[in-house]
CSV table of C-alpha atoms and ligand atoms in Angstrom, one decimal:
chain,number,residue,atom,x,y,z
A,3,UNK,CA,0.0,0.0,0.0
A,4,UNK,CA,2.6,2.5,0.8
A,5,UNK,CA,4.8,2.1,-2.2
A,6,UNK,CA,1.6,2.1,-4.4
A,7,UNK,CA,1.3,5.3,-2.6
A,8,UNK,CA,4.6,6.7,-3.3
A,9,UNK,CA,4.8,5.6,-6.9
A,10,UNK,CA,1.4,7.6,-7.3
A,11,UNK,CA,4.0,10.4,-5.9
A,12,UNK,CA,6.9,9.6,-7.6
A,13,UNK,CA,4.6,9.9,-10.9
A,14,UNK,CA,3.0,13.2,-9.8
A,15,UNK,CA,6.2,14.9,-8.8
A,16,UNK,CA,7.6,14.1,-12.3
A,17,UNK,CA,4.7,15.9,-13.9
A,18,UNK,CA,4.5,18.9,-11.5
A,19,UNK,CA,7.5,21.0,-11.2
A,20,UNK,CA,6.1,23.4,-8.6
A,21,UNK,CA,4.2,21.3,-5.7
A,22,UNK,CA,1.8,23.8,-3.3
A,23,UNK,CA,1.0,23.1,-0.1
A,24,UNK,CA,-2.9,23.6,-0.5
A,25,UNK,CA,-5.6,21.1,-1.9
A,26,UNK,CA,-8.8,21.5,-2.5
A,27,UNK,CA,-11.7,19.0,-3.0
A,28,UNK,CA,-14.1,20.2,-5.6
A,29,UNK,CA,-16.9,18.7,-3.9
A,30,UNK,CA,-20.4,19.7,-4.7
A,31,UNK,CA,-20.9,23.9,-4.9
A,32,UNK,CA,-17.4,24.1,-6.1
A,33,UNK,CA,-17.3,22.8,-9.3
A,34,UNK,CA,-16.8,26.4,-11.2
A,35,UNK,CA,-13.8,27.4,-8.8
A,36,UNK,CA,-11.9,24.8,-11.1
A,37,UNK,CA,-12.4,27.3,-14.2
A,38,UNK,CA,-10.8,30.0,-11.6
A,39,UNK,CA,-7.4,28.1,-11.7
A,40,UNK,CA,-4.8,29.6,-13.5
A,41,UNK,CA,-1.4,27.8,-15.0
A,42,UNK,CA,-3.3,24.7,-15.4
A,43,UNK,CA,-2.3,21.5,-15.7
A,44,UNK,CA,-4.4,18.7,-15.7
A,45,UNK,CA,-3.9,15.2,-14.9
A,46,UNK,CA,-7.0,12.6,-15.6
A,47,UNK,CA,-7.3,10.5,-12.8
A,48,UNK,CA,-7.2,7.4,-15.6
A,49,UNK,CA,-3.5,8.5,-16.4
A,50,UNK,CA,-2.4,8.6,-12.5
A,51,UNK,CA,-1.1,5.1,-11.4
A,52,UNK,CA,-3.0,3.0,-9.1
A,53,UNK,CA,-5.7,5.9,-9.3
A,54,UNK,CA,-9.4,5.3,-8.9
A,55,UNK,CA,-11.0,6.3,-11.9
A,56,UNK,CA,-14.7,8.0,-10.9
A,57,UNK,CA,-17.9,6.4,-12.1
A,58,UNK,CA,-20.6,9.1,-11.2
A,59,UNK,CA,-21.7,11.4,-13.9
A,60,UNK,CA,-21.0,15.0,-13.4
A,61,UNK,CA,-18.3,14.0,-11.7
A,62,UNK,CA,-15.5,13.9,-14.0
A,63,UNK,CA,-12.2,12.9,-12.7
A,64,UNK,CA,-8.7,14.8,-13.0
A,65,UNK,CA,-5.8,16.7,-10.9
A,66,UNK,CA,-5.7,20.3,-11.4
A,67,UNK,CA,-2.3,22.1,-10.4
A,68,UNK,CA,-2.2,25.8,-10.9
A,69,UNK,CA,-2.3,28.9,-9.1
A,70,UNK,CA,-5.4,30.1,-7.1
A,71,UNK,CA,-5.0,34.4,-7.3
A,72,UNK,CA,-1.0,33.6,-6.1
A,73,UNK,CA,-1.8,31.0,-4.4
A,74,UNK,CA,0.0,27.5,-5.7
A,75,UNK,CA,-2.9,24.7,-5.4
A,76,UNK,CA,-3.5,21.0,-6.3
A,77,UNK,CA,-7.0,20.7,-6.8
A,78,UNK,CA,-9.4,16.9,-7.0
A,79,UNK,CA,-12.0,17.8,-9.7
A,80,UNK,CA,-14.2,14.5,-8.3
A,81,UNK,CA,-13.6,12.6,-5.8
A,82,UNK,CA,-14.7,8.7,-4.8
A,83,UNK,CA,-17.7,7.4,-3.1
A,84,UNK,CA,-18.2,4.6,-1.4
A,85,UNK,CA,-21.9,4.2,-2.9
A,86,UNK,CA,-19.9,4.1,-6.2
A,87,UNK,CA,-18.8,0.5,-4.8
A,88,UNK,CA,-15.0,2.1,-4.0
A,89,UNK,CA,-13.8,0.5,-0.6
A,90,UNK,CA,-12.5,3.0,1.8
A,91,UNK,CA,-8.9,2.8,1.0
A,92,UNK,CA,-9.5,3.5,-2.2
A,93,UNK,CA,-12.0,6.6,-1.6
A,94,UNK,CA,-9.0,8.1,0.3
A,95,UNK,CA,-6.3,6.6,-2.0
A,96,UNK,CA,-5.8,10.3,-2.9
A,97,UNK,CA,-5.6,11.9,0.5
A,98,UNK,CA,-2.6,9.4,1.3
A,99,UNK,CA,-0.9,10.6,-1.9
A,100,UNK,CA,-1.2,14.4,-1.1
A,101,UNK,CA,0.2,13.7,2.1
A,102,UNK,CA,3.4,12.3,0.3
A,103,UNK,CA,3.3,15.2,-1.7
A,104,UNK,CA,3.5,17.5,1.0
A,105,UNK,CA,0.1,19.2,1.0
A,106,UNK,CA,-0.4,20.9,4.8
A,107,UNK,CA,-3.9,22.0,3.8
A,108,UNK,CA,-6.9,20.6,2.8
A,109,UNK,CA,-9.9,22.2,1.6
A,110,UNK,CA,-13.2,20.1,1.2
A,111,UNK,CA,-16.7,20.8,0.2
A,112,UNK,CA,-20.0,19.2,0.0
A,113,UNK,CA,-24.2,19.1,-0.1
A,114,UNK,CA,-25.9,18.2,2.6
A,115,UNK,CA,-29.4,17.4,4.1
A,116,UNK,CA,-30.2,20.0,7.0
A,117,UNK,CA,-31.5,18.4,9.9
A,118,UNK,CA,-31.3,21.2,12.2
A,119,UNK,CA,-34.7,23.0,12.7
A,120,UNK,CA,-33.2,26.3,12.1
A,121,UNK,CA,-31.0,25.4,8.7
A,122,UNK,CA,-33.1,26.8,5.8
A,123,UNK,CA,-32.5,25.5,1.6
A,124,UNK,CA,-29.4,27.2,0.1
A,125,UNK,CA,-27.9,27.9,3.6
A,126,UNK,CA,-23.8,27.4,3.9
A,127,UNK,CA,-22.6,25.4,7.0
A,128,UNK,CA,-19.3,25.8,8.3
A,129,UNK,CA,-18.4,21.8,9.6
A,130,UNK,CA,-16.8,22.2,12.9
A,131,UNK,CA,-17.0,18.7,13.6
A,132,UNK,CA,-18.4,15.1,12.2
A,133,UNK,CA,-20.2,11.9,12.9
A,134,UNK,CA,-18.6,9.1,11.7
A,135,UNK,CA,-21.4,6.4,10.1
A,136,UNK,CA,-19.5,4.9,7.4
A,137,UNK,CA,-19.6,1.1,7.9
A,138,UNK,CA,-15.9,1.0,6.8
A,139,UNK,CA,-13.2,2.6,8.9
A,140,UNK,CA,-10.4,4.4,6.2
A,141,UNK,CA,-8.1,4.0,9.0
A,142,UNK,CA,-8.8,-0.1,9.4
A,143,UNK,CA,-5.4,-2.2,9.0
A,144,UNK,CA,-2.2,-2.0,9.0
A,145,UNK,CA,-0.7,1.7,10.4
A,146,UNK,CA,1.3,3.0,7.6
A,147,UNK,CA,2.0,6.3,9.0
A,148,UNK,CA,0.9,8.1,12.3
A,149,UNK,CA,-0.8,7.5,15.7
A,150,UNK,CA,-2.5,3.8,15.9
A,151,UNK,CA,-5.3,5.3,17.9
A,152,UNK,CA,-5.7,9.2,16.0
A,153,UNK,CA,-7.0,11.6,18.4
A,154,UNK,CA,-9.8,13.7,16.8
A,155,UNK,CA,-10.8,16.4,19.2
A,156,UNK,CA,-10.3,19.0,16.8
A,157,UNK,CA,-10.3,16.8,13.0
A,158,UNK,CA,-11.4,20.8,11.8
A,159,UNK,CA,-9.1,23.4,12.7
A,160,UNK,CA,-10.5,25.9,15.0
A,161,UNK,CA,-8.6,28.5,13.4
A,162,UNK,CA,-9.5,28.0,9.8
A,163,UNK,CA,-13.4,28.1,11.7
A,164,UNK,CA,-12.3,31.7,12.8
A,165,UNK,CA,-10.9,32.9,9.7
A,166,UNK,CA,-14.0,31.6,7.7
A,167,UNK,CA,-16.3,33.0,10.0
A,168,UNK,CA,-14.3,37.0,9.6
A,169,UNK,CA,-14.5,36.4,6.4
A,170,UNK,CA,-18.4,35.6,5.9
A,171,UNK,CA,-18.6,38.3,8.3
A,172,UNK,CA,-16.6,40.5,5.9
A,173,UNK,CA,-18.4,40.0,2.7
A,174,UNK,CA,-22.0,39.9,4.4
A,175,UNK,CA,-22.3,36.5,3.5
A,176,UNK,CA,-24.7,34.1,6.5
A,177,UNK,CA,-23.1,31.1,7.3
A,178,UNK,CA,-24.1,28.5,9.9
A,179,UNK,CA,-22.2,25.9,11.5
A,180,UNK,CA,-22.6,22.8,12.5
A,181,UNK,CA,-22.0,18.9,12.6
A,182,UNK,CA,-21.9,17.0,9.2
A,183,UNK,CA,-23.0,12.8,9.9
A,184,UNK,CA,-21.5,11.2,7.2
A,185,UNK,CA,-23.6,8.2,5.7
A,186,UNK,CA,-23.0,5.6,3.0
A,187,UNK,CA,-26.0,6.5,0.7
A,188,UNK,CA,-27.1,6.2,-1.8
A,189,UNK,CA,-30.5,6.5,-0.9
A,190,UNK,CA,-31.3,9.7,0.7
A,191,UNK,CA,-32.7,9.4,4.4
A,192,UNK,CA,-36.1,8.3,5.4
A,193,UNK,CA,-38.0,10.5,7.6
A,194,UNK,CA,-37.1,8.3,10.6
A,195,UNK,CA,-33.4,8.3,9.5
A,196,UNK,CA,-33.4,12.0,9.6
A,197,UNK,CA,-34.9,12.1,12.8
A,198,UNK,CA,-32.5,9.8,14.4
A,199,UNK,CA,-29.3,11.3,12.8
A,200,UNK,CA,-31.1,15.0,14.5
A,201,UNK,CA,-31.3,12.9,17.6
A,202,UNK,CA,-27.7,11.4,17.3
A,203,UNK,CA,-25.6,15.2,17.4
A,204,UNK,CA,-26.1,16.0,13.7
A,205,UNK,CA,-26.9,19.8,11.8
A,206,UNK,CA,-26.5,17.8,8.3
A,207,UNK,CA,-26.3,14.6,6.5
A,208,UNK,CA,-24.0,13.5,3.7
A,209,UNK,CA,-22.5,10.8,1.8
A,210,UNK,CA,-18.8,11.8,1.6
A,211,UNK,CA,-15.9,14.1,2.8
A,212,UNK,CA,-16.3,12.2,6.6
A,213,UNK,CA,-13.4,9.3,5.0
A,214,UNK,CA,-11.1,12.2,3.4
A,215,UNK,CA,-11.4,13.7,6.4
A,216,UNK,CA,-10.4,11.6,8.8
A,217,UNK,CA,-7.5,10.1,7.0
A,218,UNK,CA,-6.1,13.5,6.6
A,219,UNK,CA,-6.5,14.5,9.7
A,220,UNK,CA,-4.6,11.2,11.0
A,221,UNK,CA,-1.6,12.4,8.1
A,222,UNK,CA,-1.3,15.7,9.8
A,223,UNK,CA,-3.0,18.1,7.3
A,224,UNK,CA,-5.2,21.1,8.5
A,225,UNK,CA,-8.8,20.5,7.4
A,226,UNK,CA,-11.5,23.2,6.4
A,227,UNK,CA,-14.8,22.2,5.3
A,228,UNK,CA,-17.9,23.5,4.2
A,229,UNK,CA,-21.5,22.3,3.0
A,230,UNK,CA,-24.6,23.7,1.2
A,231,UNK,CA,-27.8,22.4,2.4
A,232,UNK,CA,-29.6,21.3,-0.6
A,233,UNK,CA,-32.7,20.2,1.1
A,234,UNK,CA,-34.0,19.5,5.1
A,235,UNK,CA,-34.6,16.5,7.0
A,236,UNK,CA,-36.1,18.2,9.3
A,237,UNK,CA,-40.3,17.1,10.6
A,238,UNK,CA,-43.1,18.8,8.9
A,239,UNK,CA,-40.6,20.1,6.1
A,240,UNK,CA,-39.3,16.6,4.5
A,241,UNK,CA,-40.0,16.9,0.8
A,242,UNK,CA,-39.3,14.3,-2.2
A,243,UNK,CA,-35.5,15.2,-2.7
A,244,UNK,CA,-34.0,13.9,-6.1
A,245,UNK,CA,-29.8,14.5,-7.5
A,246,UNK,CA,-31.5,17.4,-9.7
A,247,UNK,CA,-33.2,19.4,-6.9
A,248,UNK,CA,-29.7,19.0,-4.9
A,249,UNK,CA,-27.6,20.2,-7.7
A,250,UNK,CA,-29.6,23.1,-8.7
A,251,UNK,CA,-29.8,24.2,-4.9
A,252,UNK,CA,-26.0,23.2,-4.6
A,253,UNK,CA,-25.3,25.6,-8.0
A,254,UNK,CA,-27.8,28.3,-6.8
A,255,UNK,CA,-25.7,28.8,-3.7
A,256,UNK,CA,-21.9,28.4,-5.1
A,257,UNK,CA,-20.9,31.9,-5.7
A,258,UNK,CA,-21.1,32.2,-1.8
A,259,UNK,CA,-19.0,29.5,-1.4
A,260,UNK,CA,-16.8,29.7,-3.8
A,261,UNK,CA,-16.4,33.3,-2.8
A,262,UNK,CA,-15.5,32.6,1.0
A,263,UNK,CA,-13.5,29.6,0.0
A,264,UNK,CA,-11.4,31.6,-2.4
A,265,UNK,CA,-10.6,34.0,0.4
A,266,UNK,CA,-9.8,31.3,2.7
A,267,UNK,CA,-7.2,29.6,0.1
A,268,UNK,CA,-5.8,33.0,-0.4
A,269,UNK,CA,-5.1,33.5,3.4
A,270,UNK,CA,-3.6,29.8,3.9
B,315,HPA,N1,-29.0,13.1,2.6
B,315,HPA,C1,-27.8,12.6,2.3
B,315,HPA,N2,-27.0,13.2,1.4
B,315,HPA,C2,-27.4,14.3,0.8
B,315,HPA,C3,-28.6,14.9,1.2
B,315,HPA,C4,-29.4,14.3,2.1
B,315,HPA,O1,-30.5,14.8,2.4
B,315,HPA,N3,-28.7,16.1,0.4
B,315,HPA,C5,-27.5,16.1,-0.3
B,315,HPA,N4,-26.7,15.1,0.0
């Protein structure tokens, strides 16, 4: 596993000749930041060794490198789910790989079911901290780097919190915060399932970012994350929620994300 990791390195650095320390996940409500990227240069996940190659439509799969504003970046455009039948190492096959490459900090995004009452459609959530229910630990088997038992009091940096918080303040943009339950999908939740994730700690439910997370949190990268809420789990407001209503809530809400995002790359 870990020289499948650094030959995925090795192959990278060859490519690359300027490596940043930043990455970015362009999860859901990102998507256009990607055409924001200056000095491109694109890898496609199918030419990376022992890559994943990405399944889900609208989801298409490649490295970015470039420059953010000044900023030096490495950005995912699509990421793995385990829904698409990826096992867990290989959903964060890629997070193991920036960590060889040197990346300090990570930038994820994602959409989101509100299940806090007070969460409205279209609403931006700072995560400050997450619910693991994946039923696949990332971290299970053999320890190739790091603490055994990772301590994950604080898996989202308190300061990047701060920072994003001045700078919603700044721009006069609402955010909420809040915790983001990670679930395996793919179906969305039932009422009852909303109610017990509401019960369990969580603001939002989602099927990704909670595995990325984690393992980069255990490699000693700083982790920032947001979500839109594309739709509420909440009692007495659950509609029929399909992928279309979620990406057209997701897309109505990106330039706020991308906007505080942006600032919050710039400032890393
Ligand atoms: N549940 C799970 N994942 C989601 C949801 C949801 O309601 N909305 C967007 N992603």
């Amino acid at each position: 596993m870990l020289e499948k990791i650094q030959e995925t390195a090795a192959y990278i650095r060859g490519k690359v000749k300027e490596m940043p320390a930043t990455a970015i996940i362009l999860g859901t409500g990102l998507g256009s930041l990607a055409n924001e990227i200056t000095d491109k240069q694109e890898i496609p996940y199918e030419e990376i060794p022992n890559f994943p190659v990405s399944t889900v439509e609208g989801h298409s799969g490649k490295l970015i490198f470039g420059k953010l504003d000044e900023k030096k970046i490495m950005a995912m455009q699509g990421r793995f789910h385990y829904y698409e039948g990826y096992c867990m190492k290989e959903v964060t096959f890629p997070i193991r790989v920036m960590r060889e490459l040197g990346i300090r900090t990570l930038f994820v995004s994602n959409a989101s079911g509100g299940t806090n009452p007070e969460f409205e459609i279209g609403d931006l959530m700072i995560i400050t901290d997450h619910i693991n229910f994946f039923p696949e630990h990332p971290l299970r088997g053999k320890n190739l780097y790091g603490d055994r038992f990772p301590d994950m009091s604080e898996a989202y940096s308190r300061d990047l919190i701060t920072k994003a918080k001045e700078i919603a303040a700044e721009k006069g943009i609402k955010v909420q915060e809040g915790v983001y339950l990670g679930t395996q999908g793919p179906t969305f939740e039932t009422p009852a399932e909303y109610k017990m994730f509401r019960i369990l700690g969580a603001d939002a439910v989602g099927m990704s970012t909670v595995p990325e997370v984690i393992v980069a949190h255990h490699a000693g990268i700083e982790v920032f994350g947001m979500s839109i809420i594309t739709d509420l789990g909440v009692e007495g407001k659950i509609m029929e929620v399909s992928h279309e209503e979620v990406q057209i809530a997701a897309n109505a809400a990106q330039p706020k994300m991308t906007a505080i995002m942006r600032e919050m790359i710039n400032r890393a």
